[in-house]
PDB file of N, CA and C in Angstrom:
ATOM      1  N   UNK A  25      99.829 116.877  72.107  1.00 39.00           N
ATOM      2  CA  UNK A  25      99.238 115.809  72.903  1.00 39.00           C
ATOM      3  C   UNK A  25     100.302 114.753  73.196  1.00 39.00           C
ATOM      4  N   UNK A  26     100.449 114.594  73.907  1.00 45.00           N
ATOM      5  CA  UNK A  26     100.839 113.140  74.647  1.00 45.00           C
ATOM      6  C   UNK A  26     100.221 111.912  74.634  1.00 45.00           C
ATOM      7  N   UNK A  27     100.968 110.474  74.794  1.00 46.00           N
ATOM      8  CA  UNK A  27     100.415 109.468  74.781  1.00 46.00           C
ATOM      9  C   UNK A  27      99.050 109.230  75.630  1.00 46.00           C
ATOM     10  N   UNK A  28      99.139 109.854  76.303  1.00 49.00           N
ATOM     11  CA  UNK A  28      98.187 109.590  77.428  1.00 49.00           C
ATOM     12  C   UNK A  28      96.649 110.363  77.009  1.00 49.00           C
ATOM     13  N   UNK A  29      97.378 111.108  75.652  1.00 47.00           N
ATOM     14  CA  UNK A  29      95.929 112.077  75.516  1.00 47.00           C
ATOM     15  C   UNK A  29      95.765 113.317  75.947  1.00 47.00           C
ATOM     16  N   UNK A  30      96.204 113.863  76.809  1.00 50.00           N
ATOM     17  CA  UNK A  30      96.105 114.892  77.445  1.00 50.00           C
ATOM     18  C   UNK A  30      97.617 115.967  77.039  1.00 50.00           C
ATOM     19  N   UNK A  31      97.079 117.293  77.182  1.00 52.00           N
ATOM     20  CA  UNK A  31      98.291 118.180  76.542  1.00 52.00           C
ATOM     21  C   UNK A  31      99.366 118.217  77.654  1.00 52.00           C
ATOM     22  N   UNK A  32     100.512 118.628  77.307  1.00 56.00           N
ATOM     23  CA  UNK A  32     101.986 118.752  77.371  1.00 56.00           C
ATOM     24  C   UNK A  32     101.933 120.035  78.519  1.00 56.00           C
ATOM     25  N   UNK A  33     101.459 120.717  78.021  1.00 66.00           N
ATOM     26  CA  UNK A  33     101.235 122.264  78.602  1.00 66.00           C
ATOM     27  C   UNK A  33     100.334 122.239  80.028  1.00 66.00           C
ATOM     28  N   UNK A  34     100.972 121.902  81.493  1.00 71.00           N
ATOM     29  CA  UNK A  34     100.623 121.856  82.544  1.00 71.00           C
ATOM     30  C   UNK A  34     101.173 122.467  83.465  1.00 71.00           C
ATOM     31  N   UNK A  35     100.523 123.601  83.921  1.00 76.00           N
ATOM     32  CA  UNK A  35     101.031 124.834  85.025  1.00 76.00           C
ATOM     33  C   UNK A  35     101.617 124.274  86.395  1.00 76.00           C
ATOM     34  N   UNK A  36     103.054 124.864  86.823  1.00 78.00           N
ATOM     35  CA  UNK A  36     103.807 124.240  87.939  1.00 78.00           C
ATOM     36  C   UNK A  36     102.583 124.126  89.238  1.00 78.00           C
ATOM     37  N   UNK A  37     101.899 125.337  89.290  1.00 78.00           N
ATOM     38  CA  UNK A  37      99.858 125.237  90.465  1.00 78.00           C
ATOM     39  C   UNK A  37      99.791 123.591  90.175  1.00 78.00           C
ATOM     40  N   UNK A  38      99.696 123.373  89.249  1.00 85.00           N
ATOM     41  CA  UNK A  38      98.974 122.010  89.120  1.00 85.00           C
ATOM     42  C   UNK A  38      99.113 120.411  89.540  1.00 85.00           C
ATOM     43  N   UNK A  39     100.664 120.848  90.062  1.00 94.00           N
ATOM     44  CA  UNK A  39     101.587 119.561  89.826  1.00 94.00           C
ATOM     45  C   UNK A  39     102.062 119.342  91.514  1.00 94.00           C
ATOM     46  N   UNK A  40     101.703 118.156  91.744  1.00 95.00           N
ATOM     47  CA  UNK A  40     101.998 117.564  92.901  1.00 95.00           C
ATOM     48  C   UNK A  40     102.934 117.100  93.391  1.00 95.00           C
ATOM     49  N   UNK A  41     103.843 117.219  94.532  1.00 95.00           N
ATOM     50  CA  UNK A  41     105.304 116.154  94.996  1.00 95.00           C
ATOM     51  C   UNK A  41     104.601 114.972  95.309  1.00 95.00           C
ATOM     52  N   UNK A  42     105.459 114.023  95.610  1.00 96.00           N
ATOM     53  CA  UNK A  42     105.062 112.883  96.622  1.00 96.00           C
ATOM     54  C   UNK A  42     106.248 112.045  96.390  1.00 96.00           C
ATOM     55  N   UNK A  43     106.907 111.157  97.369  1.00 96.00           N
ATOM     56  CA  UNK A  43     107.589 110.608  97.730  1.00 96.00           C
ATOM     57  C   UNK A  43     106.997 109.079  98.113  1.00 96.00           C
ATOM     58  N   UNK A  44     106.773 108.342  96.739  1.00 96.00           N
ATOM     59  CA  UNK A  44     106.279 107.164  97.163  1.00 96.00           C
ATOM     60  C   UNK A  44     107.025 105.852  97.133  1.00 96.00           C
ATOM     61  N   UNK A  45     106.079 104.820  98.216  1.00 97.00           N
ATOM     62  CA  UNK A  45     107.133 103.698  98.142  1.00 97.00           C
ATOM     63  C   UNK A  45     105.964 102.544  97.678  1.00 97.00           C
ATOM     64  N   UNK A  46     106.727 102.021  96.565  1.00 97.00           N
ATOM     65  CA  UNK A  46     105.798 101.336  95.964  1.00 97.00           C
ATOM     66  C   UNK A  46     105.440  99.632  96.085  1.00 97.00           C
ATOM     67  N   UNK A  47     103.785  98.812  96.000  1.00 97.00           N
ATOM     68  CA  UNK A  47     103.921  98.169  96.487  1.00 97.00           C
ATOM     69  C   UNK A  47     103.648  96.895  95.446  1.00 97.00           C
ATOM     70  N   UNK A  48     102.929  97.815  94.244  1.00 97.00           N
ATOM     71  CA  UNK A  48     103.059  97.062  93.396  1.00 97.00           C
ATOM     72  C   UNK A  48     102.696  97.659  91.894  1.00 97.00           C
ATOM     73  N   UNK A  49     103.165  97.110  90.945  1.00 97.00           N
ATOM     74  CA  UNK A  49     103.892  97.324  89.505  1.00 97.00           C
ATOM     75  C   UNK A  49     103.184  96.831  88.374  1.00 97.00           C
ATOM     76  N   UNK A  50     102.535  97.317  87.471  1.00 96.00           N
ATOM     77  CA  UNK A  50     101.789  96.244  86.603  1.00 96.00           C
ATOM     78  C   UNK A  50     102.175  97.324  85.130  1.00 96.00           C
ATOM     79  N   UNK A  51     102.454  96.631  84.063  1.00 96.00           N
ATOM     80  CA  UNK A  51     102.583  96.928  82.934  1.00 96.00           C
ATOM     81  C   UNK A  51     101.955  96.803  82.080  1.00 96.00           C
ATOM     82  N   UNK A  52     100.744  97.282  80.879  1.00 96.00           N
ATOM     83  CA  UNK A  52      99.943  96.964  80.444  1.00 96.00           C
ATOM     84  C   UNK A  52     100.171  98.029  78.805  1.00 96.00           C
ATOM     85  N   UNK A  53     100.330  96.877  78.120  1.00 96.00           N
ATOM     86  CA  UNK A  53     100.727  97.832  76.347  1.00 96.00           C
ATOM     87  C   UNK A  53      99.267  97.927  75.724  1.00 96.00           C
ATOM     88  N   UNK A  54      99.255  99.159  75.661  1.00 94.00           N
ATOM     89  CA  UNK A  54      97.981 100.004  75.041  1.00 94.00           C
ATOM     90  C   UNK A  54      98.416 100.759  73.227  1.00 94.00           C
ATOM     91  N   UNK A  55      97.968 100.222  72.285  1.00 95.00           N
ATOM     92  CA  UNK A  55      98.403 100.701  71.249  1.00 95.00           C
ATOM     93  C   UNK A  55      99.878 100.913  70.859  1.00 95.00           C
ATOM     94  N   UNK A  56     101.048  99.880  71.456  1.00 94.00           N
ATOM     95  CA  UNK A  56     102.273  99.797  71.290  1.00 94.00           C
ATOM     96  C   UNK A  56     102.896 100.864  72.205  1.00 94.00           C
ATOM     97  N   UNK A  57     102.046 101.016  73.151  1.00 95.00           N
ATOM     98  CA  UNK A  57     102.562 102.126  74.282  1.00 95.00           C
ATOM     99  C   UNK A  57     102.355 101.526  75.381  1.00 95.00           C
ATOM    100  N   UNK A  58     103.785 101.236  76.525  1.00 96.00           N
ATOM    101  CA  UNK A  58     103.644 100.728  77.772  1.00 96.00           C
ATOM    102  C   UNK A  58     103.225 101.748  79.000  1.00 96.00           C
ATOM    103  N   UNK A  59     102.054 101.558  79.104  1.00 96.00           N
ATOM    104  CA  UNK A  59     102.072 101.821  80.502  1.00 96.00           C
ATOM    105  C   UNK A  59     101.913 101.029  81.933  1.00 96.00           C
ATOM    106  N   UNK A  60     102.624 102.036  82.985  1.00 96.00           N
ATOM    107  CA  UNK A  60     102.945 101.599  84.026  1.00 96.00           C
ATOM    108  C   UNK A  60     101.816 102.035  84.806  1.00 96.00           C
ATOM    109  N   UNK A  61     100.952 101.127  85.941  1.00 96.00           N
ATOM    110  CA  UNK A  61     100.168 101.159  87.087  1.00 96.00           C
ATOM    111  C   UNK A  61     100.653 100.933  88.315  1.00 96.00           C
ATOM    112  N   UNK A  62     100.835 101.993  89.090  1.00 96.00           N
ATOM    113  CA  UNK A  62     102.160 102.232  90.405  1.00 96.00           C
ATOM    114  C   UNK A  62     101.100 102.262  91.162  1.00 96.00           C
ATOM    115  N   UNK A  63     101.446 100.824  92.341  1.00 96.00           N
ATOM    116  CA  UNK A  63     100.529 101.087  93.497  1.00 96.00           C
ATOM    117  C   UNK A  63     101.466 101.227  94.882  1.00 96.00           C
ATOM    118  N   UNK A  64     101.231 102.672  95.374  1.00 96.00           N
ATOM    119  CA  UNK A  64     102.047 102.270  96.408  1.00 96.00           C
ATOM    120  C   UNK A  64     101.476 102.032  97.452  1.00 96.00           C
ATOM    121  N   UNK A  65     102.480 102.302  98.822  1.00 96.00           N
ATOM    122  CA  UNK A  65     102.012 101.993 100.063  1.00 96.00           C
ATOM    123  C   UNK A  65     101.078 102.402 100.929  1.00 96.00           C
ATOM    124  N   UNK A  66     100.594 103.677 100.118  1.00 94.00           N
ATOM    125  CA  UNK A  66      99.869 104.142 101.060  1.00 94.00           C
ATOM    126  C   UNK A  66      98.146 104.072 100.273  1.00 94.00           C
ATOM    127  N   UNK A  67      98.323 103.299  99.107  1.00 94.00           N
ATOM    128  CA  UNK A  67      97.187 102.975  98.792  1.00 94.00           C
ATOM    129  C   UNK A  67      96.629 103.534  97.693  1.00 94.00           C
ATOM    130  N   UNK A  68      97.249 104.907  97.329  1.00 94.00           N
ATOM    131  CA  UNK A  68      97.380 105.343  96.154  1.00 94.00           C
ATOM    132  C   UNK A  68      97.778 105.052  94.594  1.00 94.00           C
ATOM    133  N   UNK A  69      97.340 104.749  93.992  1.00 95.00           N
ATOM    134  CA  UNK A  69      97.558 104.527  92.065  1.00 95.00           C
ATOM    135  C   UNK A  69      98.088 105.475  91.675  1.00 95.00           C
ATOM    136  N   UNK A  70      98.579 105.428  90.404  1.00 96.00           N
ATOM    137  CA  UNK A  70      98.943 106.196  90.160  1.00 96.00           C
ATOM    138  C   UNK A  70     100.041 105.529  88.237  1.00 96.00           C
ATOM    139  N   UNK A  71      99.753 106.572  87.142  1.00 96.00           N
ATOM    140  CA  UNK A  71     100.113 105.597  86.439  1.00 96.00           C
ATOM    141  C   UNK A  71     101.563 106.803  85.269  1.00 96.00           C
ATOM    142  N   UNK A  72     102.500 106.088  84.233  1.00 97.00           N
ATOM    143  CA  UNK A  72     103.105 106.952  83.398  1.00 97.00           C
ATOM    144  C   UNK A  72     103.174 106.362  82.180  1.00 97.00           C
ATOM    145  N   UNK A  73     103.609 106.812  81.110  1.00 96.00           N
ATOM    146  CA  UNK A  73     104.095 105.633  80.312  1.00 96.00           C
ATOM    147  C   UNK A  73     105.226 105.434  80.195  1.00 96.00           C
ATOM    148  N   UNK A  74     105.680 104.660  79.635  1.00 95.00           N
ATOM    149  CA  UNK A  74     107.057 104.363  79.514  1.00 95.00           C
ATOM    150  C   UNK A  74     107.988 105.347  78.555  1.00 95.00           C
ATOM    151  N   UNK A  75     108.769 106.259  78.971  1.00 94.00           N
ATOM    152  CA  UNK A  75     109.450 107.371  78.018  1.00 94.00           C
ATOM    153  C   UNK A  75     110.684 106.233  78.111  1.00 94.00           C
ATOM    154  N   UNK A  76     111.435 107.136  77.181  1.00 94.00           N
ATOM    155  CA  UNK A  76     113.309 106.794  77.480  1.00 94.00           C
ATOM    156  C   UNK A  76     113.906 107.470  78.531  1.00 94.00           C
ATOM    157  N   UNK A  77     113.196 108.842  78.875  1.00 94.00           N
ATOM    158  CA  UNK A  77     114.020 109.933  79.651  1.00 94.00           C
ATOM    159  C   UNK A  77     113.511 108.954  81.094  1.00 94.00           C
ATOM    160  N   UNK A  78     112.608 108.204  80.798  1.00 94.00           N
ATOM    161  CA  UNK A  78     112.898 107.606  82.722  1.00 94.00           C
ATOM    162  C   UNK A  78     112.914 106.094  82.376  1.00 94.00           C
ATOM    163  N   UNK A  79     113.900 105.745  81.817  1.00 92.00           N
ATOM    164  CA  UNK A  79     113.412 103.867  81.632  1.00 92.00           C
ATOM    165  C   UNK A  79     114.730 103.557  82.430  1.00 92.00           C
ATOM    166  N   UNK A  80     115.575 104.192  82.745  1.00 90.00           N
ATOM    167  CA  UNK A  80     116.451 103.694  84.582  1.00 90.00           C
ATOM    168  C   UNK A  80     115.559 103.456  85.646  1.00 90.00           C
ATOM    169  N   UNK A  81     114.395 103.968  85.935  1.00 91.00           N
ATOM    170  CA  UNK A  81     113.656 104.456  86.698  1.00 91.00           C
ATOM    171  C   UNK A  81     112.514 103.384  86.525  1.00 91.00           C
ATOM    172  N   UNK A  82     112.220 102.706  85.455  1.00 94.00           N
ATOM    173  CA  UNK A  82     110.581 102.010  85.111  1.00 94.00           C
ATOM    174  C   UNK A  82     111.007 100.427  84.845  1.00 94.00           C
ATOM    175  N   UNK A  83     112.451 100.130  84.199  1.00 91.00           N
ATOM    176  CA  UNK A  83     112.678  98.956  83.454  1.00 91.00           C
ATOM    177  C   UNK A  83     112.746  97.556  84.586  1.00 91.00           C
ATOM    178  N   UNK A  84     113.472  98.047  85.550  1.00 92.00           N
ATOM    179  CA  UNK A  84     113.626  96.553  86.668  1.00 92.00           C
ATOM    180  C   UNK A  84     112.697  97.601  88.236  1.00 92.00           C
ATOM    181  N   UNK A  85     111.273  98.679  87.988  1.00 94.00           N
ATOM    182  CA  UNK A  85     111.312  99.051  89.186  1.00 94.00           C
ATOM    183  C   UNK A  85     109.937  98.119  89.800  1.00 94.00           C
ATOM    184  N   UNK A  86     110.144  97.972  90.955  1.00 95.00           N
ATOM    185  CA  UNK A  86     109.436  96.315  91.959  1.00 95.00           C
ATOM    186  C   UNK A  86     109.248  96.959  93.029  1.00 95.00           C
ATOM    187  N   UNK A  87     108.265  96.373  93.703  1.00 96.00           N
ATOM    188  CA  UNK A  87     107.668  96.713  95.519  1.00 96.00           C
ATOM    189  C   UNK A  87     108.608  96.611  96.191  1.00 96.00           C
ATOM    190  N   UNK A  88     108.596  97.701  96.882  1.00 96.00           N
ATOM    191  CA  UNK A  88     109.945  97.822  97.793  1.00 96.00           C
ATOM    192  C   UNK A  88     110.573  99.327  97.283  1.00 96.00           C
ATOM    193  N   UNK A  89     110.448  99.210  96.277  1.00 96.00           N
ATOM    194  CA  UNK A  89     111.320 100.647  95.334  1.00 96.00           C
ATOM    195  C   UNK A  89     110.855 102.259  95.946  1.00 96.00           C
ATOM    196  N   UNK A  90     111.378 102.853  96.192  1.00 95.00           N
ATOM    197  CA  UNK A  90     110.953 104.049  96.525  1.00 95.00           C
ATOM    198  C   UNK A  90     111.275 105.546  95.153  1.00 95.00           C
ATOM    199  N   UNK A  91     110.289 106.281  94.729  1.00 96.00           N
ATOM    200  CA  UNK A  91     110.490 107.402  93.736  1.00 96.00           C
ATOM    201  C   UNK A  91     109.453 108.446  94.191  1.00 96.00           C
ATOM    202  N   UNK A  92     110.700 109.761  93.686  1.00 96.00           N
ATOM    203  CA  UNK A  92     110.259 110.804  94.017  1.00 96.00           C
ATOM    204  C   UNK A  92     109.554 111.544  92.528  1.00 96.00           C
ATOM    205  N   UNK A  93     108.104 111.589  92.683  1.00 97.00           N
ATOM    206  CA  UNK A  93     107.554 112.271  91.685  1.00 97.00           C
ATOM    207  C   UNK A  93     107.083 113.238  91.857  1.00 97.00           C
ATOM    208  N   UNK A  94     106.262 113.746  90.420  1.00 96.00           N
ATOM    209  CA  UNK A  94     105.669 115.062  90.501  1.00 96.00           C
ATOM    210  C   UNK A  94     104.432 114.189  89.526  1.00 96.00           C
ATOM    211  N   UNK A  95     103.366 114.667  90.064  1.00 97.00           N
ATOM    212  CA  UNK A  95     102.243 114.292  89.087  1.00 97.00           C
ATOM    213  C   UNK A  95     100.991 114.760  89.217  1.00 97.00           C
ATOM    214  N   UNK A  96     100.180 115.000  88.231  1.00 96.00           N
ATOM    215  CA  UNK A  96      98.477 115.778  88.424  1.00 96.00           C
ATOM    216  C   UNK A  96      97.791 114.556  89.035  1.00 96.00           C
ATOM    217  N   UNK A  97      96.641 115.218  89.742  1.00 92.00           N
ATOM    218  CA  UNK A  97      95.474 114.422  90.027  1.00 92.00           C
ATOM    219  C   UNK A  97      94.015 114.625  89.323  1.00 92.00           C
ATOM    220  N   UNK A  98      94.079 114.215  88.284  1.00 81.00           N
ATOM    221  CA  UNK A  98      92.905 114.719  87.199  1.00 81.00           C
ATOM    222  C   UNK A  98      91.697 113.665  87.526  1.00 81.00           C
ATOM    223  N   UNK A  99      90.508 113.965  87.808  1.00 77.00           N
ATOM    224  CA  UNK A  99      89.571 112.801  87.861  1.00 77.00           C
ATOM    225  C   UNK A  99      89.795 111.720  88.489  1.00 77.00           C
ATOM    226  N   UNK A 100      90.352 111.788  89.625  1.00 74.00           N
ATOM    227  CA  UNK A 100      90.667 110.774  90.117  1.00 74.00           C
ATOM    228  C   UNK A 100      92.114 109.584  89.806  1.00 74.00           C
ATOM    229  N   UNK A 101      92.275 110.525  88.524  1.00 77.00           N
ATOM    230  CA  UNK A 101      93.740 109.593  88.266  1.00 77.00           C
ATOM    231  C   UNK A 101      94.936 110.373  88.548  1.00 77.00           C
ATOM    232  N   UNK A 102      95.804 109.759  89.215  1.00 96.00           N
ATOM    233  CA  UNK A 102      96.916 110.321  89.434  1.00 96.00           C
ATOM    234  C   UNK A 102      98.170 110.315  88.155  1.00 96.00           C
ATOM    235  N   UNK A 103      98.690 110.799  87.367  1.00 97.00           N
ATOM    236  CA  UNK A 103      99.446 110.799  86.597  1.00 97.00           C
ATOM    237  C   UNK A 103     100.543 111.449  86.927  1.00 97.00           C
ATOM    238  N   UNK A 104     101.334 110.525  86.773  1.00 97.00           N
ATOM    239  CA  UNK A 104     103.283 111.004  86.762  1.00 97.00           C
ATOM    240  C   UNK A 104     103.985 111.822  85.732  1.00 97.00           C
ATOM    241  N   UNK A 105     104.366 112.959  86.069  1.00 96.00           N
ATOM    242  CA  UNK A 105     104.266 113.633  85.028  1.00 96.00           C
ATOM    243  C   UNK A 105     106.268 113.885  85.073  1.00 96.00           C
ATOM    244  N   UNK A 106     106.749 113.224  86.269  1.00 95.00           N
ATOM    245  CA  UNK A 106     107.977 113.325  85.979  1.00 95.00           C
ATOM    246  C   UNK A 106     108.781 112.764  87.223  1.00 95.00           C
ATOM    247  N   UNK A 107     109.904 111.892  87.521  1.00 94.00           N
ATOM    248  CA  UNK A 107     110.933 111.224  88.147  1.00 94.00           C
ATOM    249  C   UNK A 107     111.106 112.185  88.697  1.00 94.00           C
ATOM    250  N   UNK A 108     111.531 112.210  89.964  1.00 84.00           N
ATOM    251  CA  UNK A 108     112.928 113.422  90.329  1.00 84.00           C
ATOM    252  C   UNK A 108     113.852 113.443  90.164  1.00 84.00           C
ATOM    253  N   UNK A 109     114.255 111.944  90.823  1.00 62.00           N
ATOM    254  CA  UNK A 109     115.700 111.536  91.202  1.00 62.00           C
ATOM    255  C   UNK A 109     115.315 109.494  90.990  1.00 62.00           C
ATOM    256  N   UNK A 110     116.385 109.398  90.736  1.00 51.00           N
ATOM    257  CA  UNK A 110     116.819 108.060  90.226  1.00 51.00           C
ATOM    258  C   UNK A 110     116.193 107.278  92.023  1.00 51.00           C
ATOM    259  N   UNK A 111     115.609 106.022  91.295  1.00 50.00           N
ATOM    260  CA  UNK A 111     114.608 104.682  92.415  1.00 50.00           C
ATOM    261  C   UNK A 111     115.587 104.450  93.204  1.00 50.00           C
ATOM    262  N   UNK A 112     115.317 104.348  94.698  1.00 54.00           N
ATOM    263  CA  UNK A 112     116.455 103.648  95.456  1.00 54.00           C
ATOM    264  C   UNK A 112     115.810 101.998  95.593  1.00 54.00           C
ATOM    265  N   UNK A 113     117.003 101.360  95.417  1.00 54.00           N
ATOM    266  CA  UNK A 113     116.966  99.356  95.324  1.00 54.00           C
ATOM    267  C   UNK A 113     116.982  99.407  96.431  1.00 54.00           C
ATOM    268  N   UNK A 114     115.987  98.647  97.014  1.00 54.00           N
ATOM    269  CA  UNK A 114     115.273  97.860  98.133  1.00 54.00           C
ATOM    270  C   UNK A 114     117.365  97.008  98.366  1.00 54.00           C
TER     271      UNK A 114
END
């Protein structure tokens, strides 16, 4: 299990691209675990927690920022299940 609760073990079928540009950023610590609430431009949520393997990617990222993810859409929540490539600075 993962922070988020949900297992580790998620079939490549399952997993979504998207190329979003984000419009706004909210950080919220849940049991000494940060998570991130990514709203981007097109109106979509979408949330991760804070790993090490992406904190280039989460630590200074602000509206304007653009990232390429991969993430499930479970129940309506979108979850980031992984960076592609490093945020381009506005």
């Amino acid at each position: 299990m993962n922070v988020l609760g949900t297992s580790d073990e998620i079939s490549e079928e399952s997993l979504k691209s998207a190329t979003i540009k984000v419009s706004d950023v909210q950080r919220l610590n849940v049991e000494g675990n940060t998570l991130y609430y990514i709203l981007a431009d097109d109106g979509n949520a979408y949330k991760i927690a804070f790993s090490t393997k992406y904190e280039n990617q989460l630590a200074f990222l602000k509206a304007g920022d653009t990232l390429k993810i991969r993430y499930i859409d479970a129940d309506g929540v979108k979850t980031i299940k992984s960076i592609e490539e490093e945020k381009s600075v506005k």
